[in-house]
PDB file of C-alpha atoms in Angstrom:
ATOM      1  CA  MET A   1      13.589   9.737  16.609  1.00  0.00           C
ATOM      2  CA  ARG A   2      12.313   8.483  13.274  1.00  0.00           C
ATOM      3  CA  VAL A   3       8.539   8.308  12.944  1.00  0.00           C
ATOM      4  CA  SER A   4       6.911   6.335  10.151  1.00  0.00           C
ATOM      5  CA  VAL A   5       3.793   8.066   8.865  1.00  0.00           C
ATOM      6  CA  VAL A   6       1.521   5.835   6.813  1.00  0.00           C
ATOM      7  CA  GLY A   7      -1.784   6.480   5.113  1.00  0.00           C
ATOM      8  CA  GLY A   8      -3.817   6.860   1.982  1.00  0.00           C
ATOM      9  CA  GLY A   9      -2.389   7.913  -1.337  1.00  0.00           C
ATOM     10  CA  THR A  10      -5.695   9.601  -2.209  1.00  0.00           C
ATOM     11  CA  ILE A  11      -7.124  11.742   0.588  1.00  0.00           C
ATOM     12  CA  THR A  12      -9.454  14.647   1.280  1.00  0.00           C
ATOM     13  CA  ASP A  13      -8.263  18.217   1.755  1.00  0.00           C
ATOM     14  CA  ALA A  14      -8.934  17.892   5.512  1.00  0.00           C
ATOM     15  CA  GLU A  15      -6.847  14.711   5.733  1.00  0.00           C
ATOM     16  CA  TYR A  16      -4.081  16.425   3.742  1.00  0.00           C
ATOM     17  CA  GLU A  17      -3.974  19.298   6.224  1.00  0.00           C
ATOM     18  CA  GLN A  18      -4.012  16.904   9.177  1.00  0.00           C
ATOM     19  CA  ALA A  19      -1.053  14.967   7.731  1.00  0.00           C
ATOM     20  CA  ARG A  20       0.738  18.234   6.990  1.00  0.00           C
ATOM     21  CA  ASP A  21       0.234  19.249  10.628  1.00  0.00           C
ATOM     22  CA  VAL A  22       1.723  15.922  11.754  1.00  0.00           C
ATOM     23  CA  GLY A  23       4.776  16.603   9.584  1.00  0.00           C
ATOM     24  CA  ARG A  24       5.190  20.123  10.952  1.00  0.00           C
ATOM     25  CA  LEU A  25       4.966  18.942  14.564  1.00  0.00           C
ATOM     26  CA  LEU A  26       7.391  16.076  14.022  1.00  0.00           C
ATOM     27  CA  ALA A  27       9.948  18.413  12.443  1.00  0.00           C
ATOM     28  CA  GLN A  28       9.487  21.092  15.116  1.00  0.00           C
ATOM     29  CA  ARG A  29      10.285  18.443  17.728  1.00  0.00           C
ATOM     30  CA  GLY A  30      13.391  17.254  15.893  1.00  0.00           C
ATOM     31  CA  HIS A  31      12.032  13.985  14.485  1.00  0.00           C
ATOM     32  CA  THR A  32      12.636  12.540  11.016  1.00  0.00           C
ATOM     33  CA  VAL A  33       9.654  11.444   8.920  1.00  0.00           C
ATOM     34  CA  VAL A  34       9.747   8.045   7.212  1.00  0.00           C
ATOM     35  CA  CYS A  35       7.012   7.296   4.678  1.00  0.00           C
ATOM     36  CA  GLY A  36       6.246   5.655   1.348  1.00  0.00           C
ATOM     37  CA  GLY A  37       7.403   8.775  -0.485  1.00  0.00           C
ATOM     38  CA  ARG A  38       4.523   9.206  -2.904  1.00  0.00           C
ATOM     39  CA  THR A  39       1.160  11.069  -2.855  1.00  0.00           C
ATOM     40  CA  GLY A  40      -1.622  11.811  -0.362  1.00  0.00           C
ATOM     41  CA  VAL A  41      -0.646  11.402   3.288  1.00  0.00           C
ATOM     42  CA  MET A  42       2.966  10.770   2.256  1.00  0.00           C
ATOM     43  CA  GLU A  43       3.249  14.037   0.334  1.00  0.00           C
ATOM     44  CA  ALA A  44       1.410  16.041   2.986  1.00  0.00           C
ATOM     45  CA  VAL A  45       3.502  14.826   5.920  1.00  0.00           C
ATOM     46  CA  CYS A  46       6.716  15.435   3.987  1.00  0.00           C
ATOM     47  CA  ARG A  47       5.537  18.896   2.968  1.00  0.00           C
ATOM     48  CA  GLY A  48       4.753  19.835   6.561  1.00  0.00           C
ATOM     49  CA  ALA A  49       8.100  18.526   7.786  1.00  0.00           C
ATOM     50  CA  ARG A  50      10.049  20.353   5.072  1.00  0.00           C
ATOM     51  CA  GLU A  51       8.205  23.607   5.844  1.00  0.00           C
ATOM     52  CA  GLU A  52       9.768  23.375   9.292  1.00  0.00           C
ATOM     53  CA  GLY A  53      13.218  22.367   8.012  1.00  0.00           C
ATOM     54  CA  GLY A  54      12.777  18.686   8.874  1.00  0.00           C
ATOM     55  CA  GLU A  55      14.196  15.618   7.197  1.00  0.00           C
ATOM     56  CA  THR A  56      12.049  13.159   5.257  1.00  0.00           C
ATOM     57  CA  ILE A  57      12.795   9.661   4.012  1.00  0.00           C
ATOM     58  CA  GLY A  58      10.667   8.133   1.257  1.00  0.00           C
ATOM     59  CA  VAL A  59      10.803   4.340   0.859  1.00  0.00           C
ATOM     60  CA  LEU A  60       9.524   3.937  -2.691  1.00  0.00           C
ATOM     61  CA  PRO A  61       7.855   0.901  -4.245  1.00  0.00           C
ATOM     62  CA  GLY A  62       9.587   1.276  -7.617  1.00  0.00           C
ATOM     63  CA  GLU A  63      13.125   1.358  -8.924  1.00  0.00           C
ATOM     64  CA  ASP A  64      13.269   5.094  -9.713  1.00  0.00           C
ATOM     65  CA  SER A  65      14.136   7.416  -6.831  1.00  0.00           C
ATOM     66  CA  ARG A  66      12.884  10.339  -8.938  1.00  0.00           C
ATOM     67  CA  ALA A  67       9.327   9.061  -8.385  1.00  0.00           C
ATOM     68  CA  ALA A  68       9.383  10.517  -4.853  1.00  0.00           C
ATOM     69  CA  ASN A  69       7.238  13.517  -4.074  1.00  0.00           C
ATOM     70  CA  GLU A  70       9.054  16.854  -4.150  1.00  0.00           C
ATOM     71  CA  TYR A  71       9.236  17.070  -0.334  1.00  0.00           C
ATOM     72  CA  VAL A  72      11.265  13.873   0.201  1.00  0.00           C
ATOM     73  CA  THR A  73      14.865  14.702   1.130  1.00  0.00           C
ATOM     74  CA  THR A  74      16.123  11.102   1.025  1.00  0.00           C
ATOM     75  CA  PRO A  75      14.397   8.863  -1.529  1.00  0.00           C
ATOM     76  CA  ILE A  76      15.064   5.123  -1.341  1.00  0.00           C
ATOM     77  CA  ALA A  77      14.087   3.101  -4.406  1.00  0.00           C
ATOM     78  CA  THR A  78      13.331  -0.527  -3.553  1.00  0.00           C
ATOM     79  CA  GLY A  79      11.760  -2.171  -6.584  1.00  0.00           C
ATOM     80  CA  LEU A  80       9.641  -4.145  -4.096  1.00  0.00           C
ATOM     81  CA  GLY A  81       6.165  -2.796  -4.809  1.00  0.00           C
ATOM     82  CA  ASN A  82       3.906  -3.017  -1.760  1.00  0.00           C
ATOM     83  CA  ALA A  83       6.372  -5.403  -0.114  1.00  0.00           C
ATOM     84  CA  ARG A  84       8.286  -2.224   0.772  1.00  0.00           C
ATOM     85  CA  ASN A  85       5.568  -1.492   3.384  1.00  0.00           C
ATOM     86  CA  VAL A  86       7.462  -3.452   6.018  1.00  0.00           C
ATOM     87  CA  LEU A  87      10.570  -1.334   5.324  1.00  0.00           C
ATOM     88  CA  VAL A  88       8.604   1.862   5.893  1.00  0.00           C
ATOM     89  CA  VAL A  89       7.676   0.872   9.450  1.00  0.00           C
ATOM     90  CA  LEU A  90      10.890  -1.042  10.171  1.00  0.00           C
ATOM     91  CA  ASN A  91      12.813   2.204   9.725  1.00  0.00           C
ATOM     92  CA  GLY A  92      10.726   4.161  12.223  1.00  0.00           C
ATOM     93  CA  ASP A  93      10.778   3.962  16.006  1.00  0.00           C
ATOM     94  CA  ALA A  94       7.017   4.523  16.066  1.00  0.00           C
ATOM     95  CA  ALA A  95       4.210   4.970  13.548  1.00  0.00           C
ATOM     96  CA  ILE A  96       1.309   7.316  12.930  1.00  0.00           C
ATOM     97  CA  ALA A  97      -1.439   6.072  10.597  1.00  0.00           C
ATOM     98  CA  ILE A  98      -3.742   8.560   8.879  1.00  0.00           C
ATOM     99  CA  ASP A  99      -6.738   7.335   6.888  1.00  0.00           C
ATOM    100  CA  GLY A 100      -5.718   4.611   4.455  1.00  0.00           C
ATOM    101  CA  SER A 101      -6.888   1.370   2.955  1.00  0.00           C
ATOM    102  CA  THR A 102      -5.368  -2.105   2.786  1.00  0.00           C
ATOM    103  CA  GLY A 103      -1.794  -0.880   2.272  1.00  0.00           C
ATOM    104  CA  THR A 104      -2.048   1.213   5.420  1.00  0.00           C
ATOM    105  CA  LEU A 105      -3.600  -1.723   7.248  1.00  0.00           C
ATOM    106  CA  SER A 106      -0.613  -3.872   6.292  1.00  0.00           C
ATOM    107  CA  GLU A 107       1.786  -1.187   7.558  1.00  0.00           C
ATOM    108  CA  ILE A 108      -0.110  -0.969  10.839  1.00  0.00           C
ATOM    109  CA  ALA A 109       0.106  -4.756  11.210  1.00  0.00           C
ATOM    110  CA  HIS A 110       3.843  -4.771  10.464  1.00  0.00           C
ATOM    111  CA  ALA A 111       4.444  -1.933  12.941  1.00  0.00           C
ATOM    112  CA  LEU A 112       2.554  -3.772  15.665  1.00  0.00           C
ATOM    113  CA  ASP A 113       4.382  -7.031  14.862  1.00  0.00           C
ATOM    114  CA  LEU A 114       7.668  -5.136  15.209  1.00  0.00           C
ATOM    115  CA  GLY A 115       6.595  -3.770  18.601  1.00  0.00           C
ATOM    116  CA  ARG A 116       6.312  -0.173  17.414  1.00  0.00           C
ATOM    117  CA  PRO A 117       3.785   2.098  19.109  1.00  0.00           C
ATOM    118  CA  VAL A 118       1.098   3.188  16.639  1.00  0.00           C
ATOM    119  CA  ALA A 119      -1.179   6.235  16.839  1.00  0.00           C
ATOM    120  CA  GLY A 120      -4.141   6.435  14.482  1.00  0.00           C
ATOM    121  CA  LEU A 121      -5.948   9.446  13.037  1.00  0.00           C
ATOM    122  CA  GLY A 122      -9.155   8.411  11.282  1.00  0.00           C
ATOM    123  CA  THR A 123      -7.706   5.056  10.321  1.00  0.00           C
ATOM    124  CA  HIS A 124      -8.412   1.373  10.949  1.00  0.00           C
ATOM    125  CA  ASP A 125      -9.785   0.382  14.354  1.00  0.00           C
ATOM    126  CA  VAL A 126      -7.234  -2.268  15.274  1.00  0.00           C
ATOM    127  CA  ALA A 127      -6.207  -3.549  18.705  1.00  0.00           C
ATOM    128  CA  GLY A 128      -2.932  -1.896  19.646  1.00  0.00           C
ATOM    129  CA  VAL A 129      -3.550   1.328  17.715  1.00  0.00           C
ATOM    130  CA  GLU A 130      -4.047   4.354  19.954  1.00  0.00           C
ATOM    131  CA  ALA A 131      -6.833   6.465  18.471  1.00  0.00           C
ATOM    132  CA  ALA A 132      -5.886  10.147  18.425  1.00  0.00           C
ATOM    133  CA  GLU A 133      -8.142  13.128  17.836  1.00  0.00           C
ATOM    134  CA  SER A 134      -5.479  15.544  16.575  1.00  0.00           C
ATOM    135  CA  ALA A 135      -2.011  15.720  15.086  1.00  0.00           C
ATOM    136  CA  ALA A 136      -0.641  16.921  18.427  1.00  0.00           C
ATOM    137  CA  GLU A 137      -2.242  14.024  20.285  1.00  0.00           C
ATOM    138  CA  ALA A 138      -0.781  11.502  17.833  1.00  0.00           C
ATOM    139  CA  VAL A 139       2.723  12.969  18.058  1.00  0.00           C
ATOM    140  CA  GLU A 140       2.571  13.187  21.841  1.00  0.00           C
ATOM    141  CA  TYR A 141       1.483   9.541  22.045  1.00  0.00           C
ATOM    142  CA  VAL A 142       4.363   8.200  19.973  1.00  0.00           C
ATOM    143  CA  GLU A 143       6.886  10.395  21.793  1.00  0.00           C
ATOM    144  CA  ALA A 144       5.700   9.132  25.175  1.00  0.00           C
ATOM    145  CA  SER A 145       5.670   5.508  24.011  1.00  0.00           C
ATOM    146  CA  VAL A 146       9.229   5.166  22.721  1.00  0.00           C
TER     147      VAL A 146
END
């Protein structure tokens, strides 16, 4: 399954490690990570997935695929800016949101509109988002919901 992981581009060390754990678990369970391909949560989840030999897809806002973080295995340049947020969640079967601001909130909304299950780790309190306490809980929720 493909799991979209969305979240802040600027995060704390603890949030980085939590996102990295999500990436590791997703890869260990054979899932592909889809994300925005840049910094923060996106880098951390890709790093964790790559450490376990997993595949990562980065849907980038700009026109240069080289702008992806070093852990993205398949960069997709869109030239769409933040409008690419819908493509991030459209290309996942489920979503996990970690931290984040308005961009993450828009991705959560798009995921819910598309009928994707969404687990949240320290993110927006929105109806339809299943609050999780750990990376394992978030991954287990999306696996059970698809």
